[in-house]
JSON list of C-alpha atoms in Angstrom, two decimals:
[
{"chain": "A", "resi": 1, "resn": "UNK", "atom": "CA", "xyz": [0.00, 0.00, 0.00]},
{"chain": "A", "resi": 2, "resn": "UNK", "atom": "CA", "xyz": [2.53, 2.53, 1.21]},
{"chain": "A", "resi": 3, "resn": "UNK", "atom": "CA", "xyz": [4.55, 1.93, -2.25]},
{"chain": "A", "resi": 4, "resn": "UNK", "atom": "CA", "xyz": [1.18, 2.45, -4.47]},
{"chain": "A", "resi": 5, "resn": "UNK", "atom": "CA", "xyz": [1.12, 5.95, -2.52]},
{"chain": "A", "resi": 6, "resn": "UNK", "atom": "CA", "xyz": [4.74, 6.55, -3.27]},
{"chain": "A", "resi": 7, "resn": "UNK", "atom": "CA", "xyz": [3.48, 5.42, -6.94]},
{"chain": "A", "resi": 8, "resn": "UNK", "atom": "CA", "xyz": [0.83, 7.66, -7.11]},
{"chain": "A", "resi": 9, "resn": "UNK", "atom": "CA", "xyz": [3.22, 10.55, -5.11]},
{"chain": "A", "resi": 10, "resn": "UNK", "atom": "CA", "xyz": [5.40, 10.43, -8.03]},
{"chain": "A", "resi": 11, "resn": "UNK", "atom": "CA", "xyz": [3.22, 10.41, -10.99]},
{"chain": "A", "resi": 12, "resn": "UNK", "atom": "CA", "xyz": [1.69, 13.22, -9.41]},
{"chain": "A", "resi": 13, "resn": "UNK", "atom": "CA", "xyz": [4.76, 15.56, -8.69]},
{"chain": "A", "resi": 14, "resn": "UNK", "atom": "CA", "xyz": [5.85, 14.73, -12.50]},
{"chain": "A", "resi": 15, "resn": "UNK", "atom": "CA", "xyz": [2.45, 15.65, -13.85]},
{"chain": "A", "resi": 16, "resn": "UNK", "atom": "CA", "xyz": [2.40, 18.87, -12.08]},
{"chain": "A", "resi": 17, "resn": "UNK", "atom": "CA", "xyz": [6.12, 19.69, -12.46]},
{"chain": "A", "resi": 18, "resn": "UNK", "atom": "CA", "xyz": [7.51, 19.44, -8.83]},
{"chain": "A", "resi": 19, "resn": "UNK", "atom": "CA", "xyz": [10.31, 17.43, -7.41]},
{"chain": "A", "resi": 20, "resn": "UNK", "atom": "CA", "xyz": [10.55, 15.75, -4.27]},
{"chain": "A", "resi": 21, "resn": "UNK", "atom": "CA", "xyz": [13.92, 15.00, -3.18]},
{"chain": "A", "resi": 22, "resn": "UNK", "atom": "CA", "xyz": [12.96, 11.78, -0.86]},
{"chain": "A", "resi": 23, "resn": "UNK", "atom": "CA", "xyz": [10.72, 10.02, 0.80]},
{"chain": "A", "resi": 24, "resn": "UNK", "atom": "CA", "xyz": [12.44, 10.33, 4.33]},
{"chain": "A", "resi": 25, "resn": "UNK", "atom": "CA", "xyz": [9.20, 8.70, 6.46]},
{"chain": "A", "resi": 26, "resn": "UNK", "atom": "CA", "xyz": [6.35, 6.24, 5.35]},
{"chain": "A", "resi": 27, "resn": "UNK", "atom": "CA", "xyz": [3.50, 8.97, 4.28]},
{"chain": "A", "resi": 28, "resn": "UNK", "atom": "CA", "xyz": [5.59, 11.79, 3.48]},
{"chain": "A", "resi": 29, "resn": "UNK", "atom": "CA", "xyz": [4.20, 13.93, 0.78]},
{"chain": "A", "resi": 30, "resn": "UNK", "atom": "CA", "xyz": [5.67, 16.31, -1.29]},
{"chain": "A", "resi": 31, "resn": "UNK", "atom": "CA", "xyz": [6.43, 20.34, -0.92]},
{"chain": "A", "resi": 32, "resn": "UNK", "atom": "CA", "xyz": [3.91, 21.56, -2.90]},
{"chain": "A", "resi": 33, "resn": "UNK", "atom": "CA", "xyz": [4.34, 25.89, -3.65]},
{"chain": "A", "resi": 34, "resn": "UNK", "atom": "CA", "xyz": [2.22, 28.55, -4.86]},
{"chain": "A", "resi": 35, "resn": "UNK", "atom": "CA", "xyz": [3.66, 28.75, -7.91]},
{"chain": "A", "resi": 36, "resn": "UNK", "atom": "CA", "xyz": [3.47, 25.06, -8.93]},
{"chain": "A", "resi": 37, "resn": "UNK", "atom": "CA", "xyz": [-0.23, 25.06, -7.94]},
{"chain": "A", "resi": 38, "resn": "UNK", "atom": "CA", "xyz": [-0.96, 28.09, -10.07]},
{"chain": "A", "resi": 39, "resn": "UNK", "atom": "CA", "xyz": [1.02, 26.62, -13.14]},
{"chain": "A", "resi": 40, "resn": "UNK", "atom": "CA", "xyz": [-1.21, 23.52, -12.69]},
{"chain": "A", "resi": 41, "resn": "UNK", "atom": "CA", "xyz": [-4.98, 25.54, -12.89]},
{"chain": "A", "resi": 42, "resn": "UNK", "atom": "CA", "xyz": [-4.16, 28.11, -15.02]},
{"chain": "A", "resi": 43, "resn": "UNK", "atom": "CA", "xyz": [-2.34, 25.19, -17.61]},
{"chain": "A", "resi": 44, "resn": "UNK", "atom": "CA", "xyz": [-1.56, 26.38, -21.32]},
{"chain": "A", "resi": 45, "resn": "UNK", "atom": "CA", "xyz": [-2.72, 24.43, -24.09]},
{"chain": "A", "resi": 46, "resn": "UNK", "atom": "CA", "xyz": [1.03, 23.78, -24.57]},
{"chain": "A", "resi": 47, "resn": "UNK", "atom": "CA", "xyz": [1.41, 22.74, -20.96]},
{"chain": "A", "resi": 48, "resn": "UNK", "atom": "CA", "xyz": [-1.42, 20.05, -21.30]},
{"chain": "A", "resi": 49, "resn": "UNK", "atom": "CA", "xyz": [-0.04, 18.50, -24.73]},
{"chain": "A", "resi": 50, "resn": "UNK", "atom": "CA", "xyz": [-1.70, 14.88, -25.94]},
{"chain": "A", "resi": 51, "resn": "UNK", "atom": "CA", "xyz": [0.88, 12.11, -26.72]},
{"chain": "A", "resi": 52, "resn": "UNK", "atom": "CA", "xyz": [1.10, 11.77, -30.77]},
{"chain": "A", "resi": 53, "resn": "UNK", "atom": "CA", "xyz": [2.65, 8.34, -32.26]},
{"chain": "A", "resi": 54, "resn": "UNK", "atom": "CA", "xyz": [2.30, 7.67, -35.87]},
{"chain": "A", "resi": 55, "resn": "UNK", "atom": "CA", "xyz": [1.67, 3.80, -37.30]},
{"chain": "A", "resi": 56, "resn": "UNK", "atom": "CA", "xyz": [0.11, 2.03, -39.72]},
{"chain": "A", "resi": 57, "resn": "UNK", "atom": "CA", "xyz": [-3.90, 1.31, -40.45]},
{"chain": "A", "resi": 58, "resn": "UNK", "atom": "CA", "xyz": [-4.59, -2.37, -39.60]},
{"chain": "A", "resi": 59, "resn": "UNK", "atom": "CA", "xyz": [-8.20, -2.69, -40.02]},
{"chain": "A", "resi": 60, "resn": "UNK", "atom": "CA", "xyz": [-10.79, -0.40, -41.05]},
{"chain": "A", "resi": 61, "resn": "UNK", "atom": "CA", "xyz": [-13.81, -2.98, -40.31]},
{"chain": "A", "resi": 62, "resn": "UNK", "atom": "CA", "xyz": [-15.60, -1.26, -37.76]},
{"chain": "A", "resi": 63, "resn": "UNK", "atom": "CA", "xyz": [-17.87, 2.35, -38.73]},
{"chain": "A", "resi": 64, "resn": "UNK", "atom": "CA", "xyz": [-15.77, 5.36, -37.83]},
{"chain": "A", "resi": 65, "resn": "UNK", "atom": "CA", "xyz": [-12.96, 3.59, -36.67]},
{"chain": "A", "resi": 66, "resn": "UNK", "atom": "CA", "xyz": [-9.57, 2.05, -37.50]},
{"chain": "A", "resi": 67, "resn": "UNK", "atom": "CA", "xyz": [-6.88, -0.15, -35.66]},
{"chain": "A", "resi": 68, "resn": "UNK", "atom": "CA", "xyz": [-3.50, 1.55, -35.99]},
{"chain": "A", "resi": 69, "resn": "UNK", "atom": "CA", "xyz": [-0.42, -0.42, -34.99]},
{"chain": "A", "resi": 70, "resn": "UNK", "atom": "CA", "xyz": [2.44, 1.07, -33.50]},
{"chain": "A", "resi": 71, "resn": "UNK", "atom": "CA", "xyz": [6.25, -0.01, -33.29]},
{"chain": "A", "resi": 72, "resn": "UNK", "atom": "CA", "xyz": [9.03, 0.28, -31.78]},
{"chain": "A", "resi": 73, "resn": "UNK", "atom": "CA", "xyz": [12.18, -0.68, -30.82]},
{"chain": "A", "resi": 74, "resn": "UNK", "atom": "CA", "xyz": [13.46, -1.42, -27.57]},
{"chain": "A", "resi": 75, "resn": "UNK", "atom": "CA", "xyz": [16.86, -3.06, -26.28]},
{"chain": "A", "resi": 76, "resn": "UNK", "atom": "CA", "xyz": [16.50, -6.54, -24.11]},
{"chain": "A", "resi": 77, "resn": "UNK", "atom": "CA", "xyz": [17.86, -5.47, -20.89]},
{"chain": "A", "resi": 78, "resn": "UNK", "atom": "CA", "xyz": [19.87, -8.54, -20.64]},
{"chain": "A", "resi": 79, "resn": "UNK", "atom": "CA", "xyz": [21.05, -9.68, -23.91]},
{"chain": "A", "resi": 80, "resn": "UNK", "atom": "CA", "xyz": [21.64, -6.07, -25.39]},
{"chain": "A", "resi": 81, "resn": "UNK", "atom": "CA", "xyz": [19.36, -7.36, -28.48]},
{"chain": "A", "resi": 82, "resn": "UNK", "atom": "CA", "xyz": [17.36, -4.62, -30.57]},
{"chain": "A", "resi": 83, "resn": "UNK", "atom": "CA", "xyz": [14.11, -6.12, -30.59]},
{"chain": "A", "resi": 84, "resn": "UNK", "atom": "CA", "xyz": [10.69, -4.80, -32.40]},
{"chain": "A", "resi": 85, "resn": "UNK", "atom": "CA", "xyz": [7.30, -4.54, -30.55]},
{"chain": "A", "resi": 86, "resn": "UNK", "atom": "CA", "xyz": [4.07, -4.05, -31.66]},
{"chain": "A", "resi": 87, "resn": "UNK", "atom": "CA", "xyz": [1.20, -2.16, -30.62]},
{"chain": "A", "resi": 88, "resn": "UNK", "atom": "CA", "xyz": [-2.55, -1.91, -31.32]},
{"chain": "A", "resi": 89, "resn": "UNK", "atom": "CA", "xyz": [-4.55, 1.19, -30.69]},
{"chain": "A", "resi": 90, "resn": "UNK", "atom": "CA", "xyz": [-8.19, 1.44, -31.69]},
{"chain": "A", "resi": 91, "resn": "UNK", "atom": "CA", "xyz": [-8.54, 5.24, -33.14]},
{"chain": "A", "resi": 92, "resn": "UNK", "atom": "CA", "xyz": [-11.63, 7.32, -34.43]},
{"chain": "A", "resi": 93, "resn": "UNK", "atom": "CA", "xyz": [-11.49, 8.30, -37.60]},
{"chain": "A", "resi": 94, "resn": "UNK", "atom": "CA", "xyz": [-14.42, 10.39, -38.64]},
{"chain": "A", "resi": 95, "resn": "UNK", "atom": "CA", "xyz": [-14.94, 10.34, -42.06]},
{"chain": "A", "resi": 96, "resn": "UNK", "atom": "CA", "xyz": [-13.96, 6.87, -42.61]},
{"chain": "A", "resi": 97, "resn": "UNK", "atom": "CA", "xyz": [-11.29, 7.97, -45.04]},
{"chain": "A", "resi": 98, "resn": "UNK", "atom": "CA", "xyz": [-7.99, 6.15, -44.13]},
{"chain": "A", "resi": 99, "resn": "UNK", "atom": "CA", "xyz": [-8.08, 2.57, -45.63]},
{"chain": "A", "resi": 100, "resn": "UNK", "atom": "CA", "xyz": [-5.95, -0.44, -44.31]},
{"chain": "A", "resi": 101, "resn": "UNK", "atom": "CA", "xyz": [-1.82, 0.24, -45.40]},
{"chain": "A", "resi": 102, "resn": "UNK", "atom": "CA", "xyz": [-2.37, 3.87, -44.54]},
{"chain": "A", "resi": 103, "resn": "UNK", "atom": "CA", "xyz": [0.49, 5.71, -42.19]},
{"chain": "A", "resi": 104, "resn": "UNK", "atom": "CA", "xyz": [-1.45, 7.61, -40.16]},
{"chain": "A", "resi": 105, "resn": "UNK", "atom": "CA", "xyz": [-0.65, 10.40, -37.05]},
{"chain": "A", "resi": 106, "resn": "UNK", "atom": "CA", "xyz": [-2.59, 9.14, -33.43]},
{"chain": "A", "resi": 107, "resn": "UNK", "atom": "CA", "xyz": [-3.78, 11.63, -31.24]},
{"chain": "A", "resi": 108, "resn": "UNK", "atom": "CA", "xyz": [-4.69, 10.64, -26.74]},
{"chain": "A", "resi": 109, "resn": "UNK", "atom": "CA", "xyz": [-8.06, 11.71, -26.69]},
{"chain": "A", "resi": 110, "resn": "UNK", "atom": "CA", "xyz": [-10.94, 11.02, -24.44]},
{"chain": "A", "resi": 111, "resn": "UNK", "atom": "CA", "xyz": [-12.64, 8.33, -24.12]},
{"chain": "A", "resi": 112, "resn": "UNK", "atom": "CA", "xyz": [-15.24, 7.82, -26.79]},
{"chain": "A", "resi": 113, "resn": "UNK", "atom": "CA", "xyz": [-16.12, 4.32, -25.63]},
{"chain": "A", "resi": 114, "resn": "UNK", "atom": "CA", "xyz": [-14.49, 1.03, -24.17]},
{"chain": "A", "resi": 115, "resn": "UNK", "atom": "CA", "xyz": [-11.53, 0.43, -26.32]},
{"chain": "A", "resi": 116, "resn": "UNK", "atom": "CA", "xyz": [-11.00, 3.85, -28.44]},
{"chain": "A", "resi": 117, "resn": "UNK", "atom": "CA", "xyz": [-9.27, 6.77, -26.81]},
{"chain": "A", "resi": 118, "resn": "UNK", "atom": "CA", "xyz": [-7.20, 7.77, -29.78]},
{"chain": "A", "resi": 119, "resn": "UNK", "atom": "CA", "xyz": [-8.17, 10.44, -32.50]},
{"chain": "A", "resi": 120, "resn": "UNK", "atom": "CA", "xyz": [-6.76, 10.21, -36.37]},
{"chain": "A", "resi": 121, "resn": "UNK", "atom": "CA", "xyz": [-4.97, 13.50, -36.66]},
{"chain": "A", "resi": 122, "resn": "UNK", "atom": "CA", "xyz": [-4.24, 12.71, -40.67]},
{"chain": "A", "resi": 123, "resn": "UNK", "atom": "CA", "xyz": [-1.59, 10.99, -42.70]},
{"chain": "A", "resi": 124, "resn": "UNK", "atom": "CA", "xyz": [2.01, 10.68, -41.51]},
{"chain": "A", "resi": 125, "resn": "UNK", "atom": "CA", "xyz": [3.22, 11.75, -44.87]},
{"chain": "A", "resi": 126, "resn": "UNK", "atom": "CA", "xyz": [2.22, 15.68, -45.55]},
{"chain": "A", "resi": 127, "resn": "UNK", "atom": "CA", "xyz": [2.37, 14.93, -49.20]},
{"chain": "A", "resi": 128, "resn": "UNK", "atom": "CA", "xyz": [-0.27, 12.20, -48.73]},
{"chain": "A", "resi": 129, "resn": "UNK", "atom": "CA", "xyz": [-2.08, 15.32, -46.58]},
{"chain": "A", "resi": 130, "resn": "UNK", "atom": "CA", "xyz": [-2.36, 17.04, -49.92]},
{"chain": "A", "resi": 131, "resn": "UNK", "atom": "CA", "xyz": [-3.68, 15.05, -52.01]},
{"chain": "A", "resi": 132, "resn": "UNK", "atom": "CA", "xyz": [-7.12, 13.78, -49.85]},
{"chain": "A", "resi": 133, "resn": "UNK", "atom": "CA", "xyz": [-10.12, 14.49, -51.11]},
{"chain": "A", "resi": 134, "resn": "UNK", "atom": "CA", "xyz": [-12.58, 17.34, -50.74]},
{"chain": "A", "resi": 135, "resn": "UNK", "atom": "CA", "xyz": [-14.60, 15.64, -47.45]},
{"chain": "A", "resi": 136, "resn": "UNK", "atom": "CA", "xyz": [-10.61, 15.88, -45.67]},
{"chain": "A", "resi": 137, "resn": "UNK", "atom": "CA", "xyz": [-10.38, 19.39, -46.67]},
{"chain": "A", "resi": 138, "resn": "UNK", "atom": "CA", "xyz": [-13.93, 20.80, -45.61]},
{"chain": "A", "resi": 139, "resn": "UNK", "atom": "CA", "xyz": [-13.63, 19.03, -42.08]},
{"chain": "A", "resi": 140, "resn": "UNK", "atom": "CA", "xyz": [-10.09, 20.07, -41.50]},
{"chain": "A", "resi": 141, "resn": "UNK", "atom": "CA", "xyz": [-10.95, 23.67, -42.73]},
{"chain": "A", "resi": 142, "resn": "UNK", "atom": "CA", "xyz": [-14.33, 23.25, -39.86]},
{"chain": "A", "resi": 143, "resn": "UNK", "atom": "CA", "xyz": [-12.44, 21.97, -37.34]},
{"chain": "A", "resi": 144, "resn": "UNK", "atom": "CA", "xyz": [-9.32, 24.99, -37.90]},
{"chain": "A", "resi": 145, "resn": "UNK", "atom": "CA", "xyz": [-12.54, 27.33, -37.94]},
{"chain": "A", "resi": 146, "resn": "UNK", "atom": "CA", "xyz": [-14.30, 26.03, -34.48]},
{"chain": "A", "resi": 147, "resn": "UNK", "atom": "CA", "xyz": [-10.38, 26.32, -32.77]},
{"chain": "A", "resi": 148, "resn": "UNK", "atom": "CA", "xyz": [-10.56, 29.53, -33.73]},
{"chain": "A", "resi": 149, "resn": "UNK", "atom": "CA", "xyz": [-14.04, 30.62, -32.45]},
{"chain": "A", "resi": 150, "resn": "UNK", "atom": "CA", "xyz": [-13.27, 29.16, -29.25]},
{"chain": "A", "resi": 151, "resn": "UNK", "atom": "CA", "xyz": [-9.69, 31.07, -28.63]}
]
């Protein structure tokens, strides 16, 4: 229990930008100042950035949404080997435009129901960007428009 709070302690101070130096007794908790408390309300939009990773389309079955896998590489801790691992996010995709083979940018998002909490920003490639059709244009020129009327 005490190391969940420590855990939880932690994820918090990164989140908000604080350090704590130790842990010295069982419960401690950390210094918490004005400042850092004022920095966490009044957050920026730059402050509260959403991960991003870009992968490829591996099904498009399902209305709305498409499964995008993700890789990367990672070193075994042991046997210093460069290994590849896979995975699978479920993402919405709006217009149903990106098709399976597609390298696509991932967006964190809410959740929008049990599995997807992952928004397709658009193609990887900004050439591929370019040349979508007219539905990609007209909801990327609304959506630009309603970020606007709200800042």
């Amino acid at each position: 229990r005490t190391a969940k709070m420590v855990s939880r302690l932690c994820s918090l101070t990164r989140s908000f930008g604080m350090s704590i130096a130790s842990f010295p007794t069982r419960l401690a908790a950390p210094i918490v100042q004005q400042s850092d408390l004022s920095r966490f309300f009044h957050a920026s939009a730059a402050c509260l950035a959403r991960r991003q990773m870009v992968g490829t389309v591996v099904s498009d079955k399902a209305m709305k949404s498409v499964v995008v896998a993700v890789e990367r590489m990672y070193k075994h801790p042991k046997y210093q080997k460069m290994l590849k691992a896979r995975s699978k996010f479920m993402a919405h995709d709006e217009l149903d435009e990106f098709k399976l083979g597609d390298k696509v940018r991932i967006e964190e998002h809410r959740p929008l129901s049990r599995r997807k909490r992952w928004m397709v920003l658009g193609y990887a490639d900004p050439h591929l960007e370019a040349e979508a059709g007219p539905a990609r244009q007209t909801a990327l020129a609304e959506r630009e428009a309603a970020k606007a009327a709200v800042a």
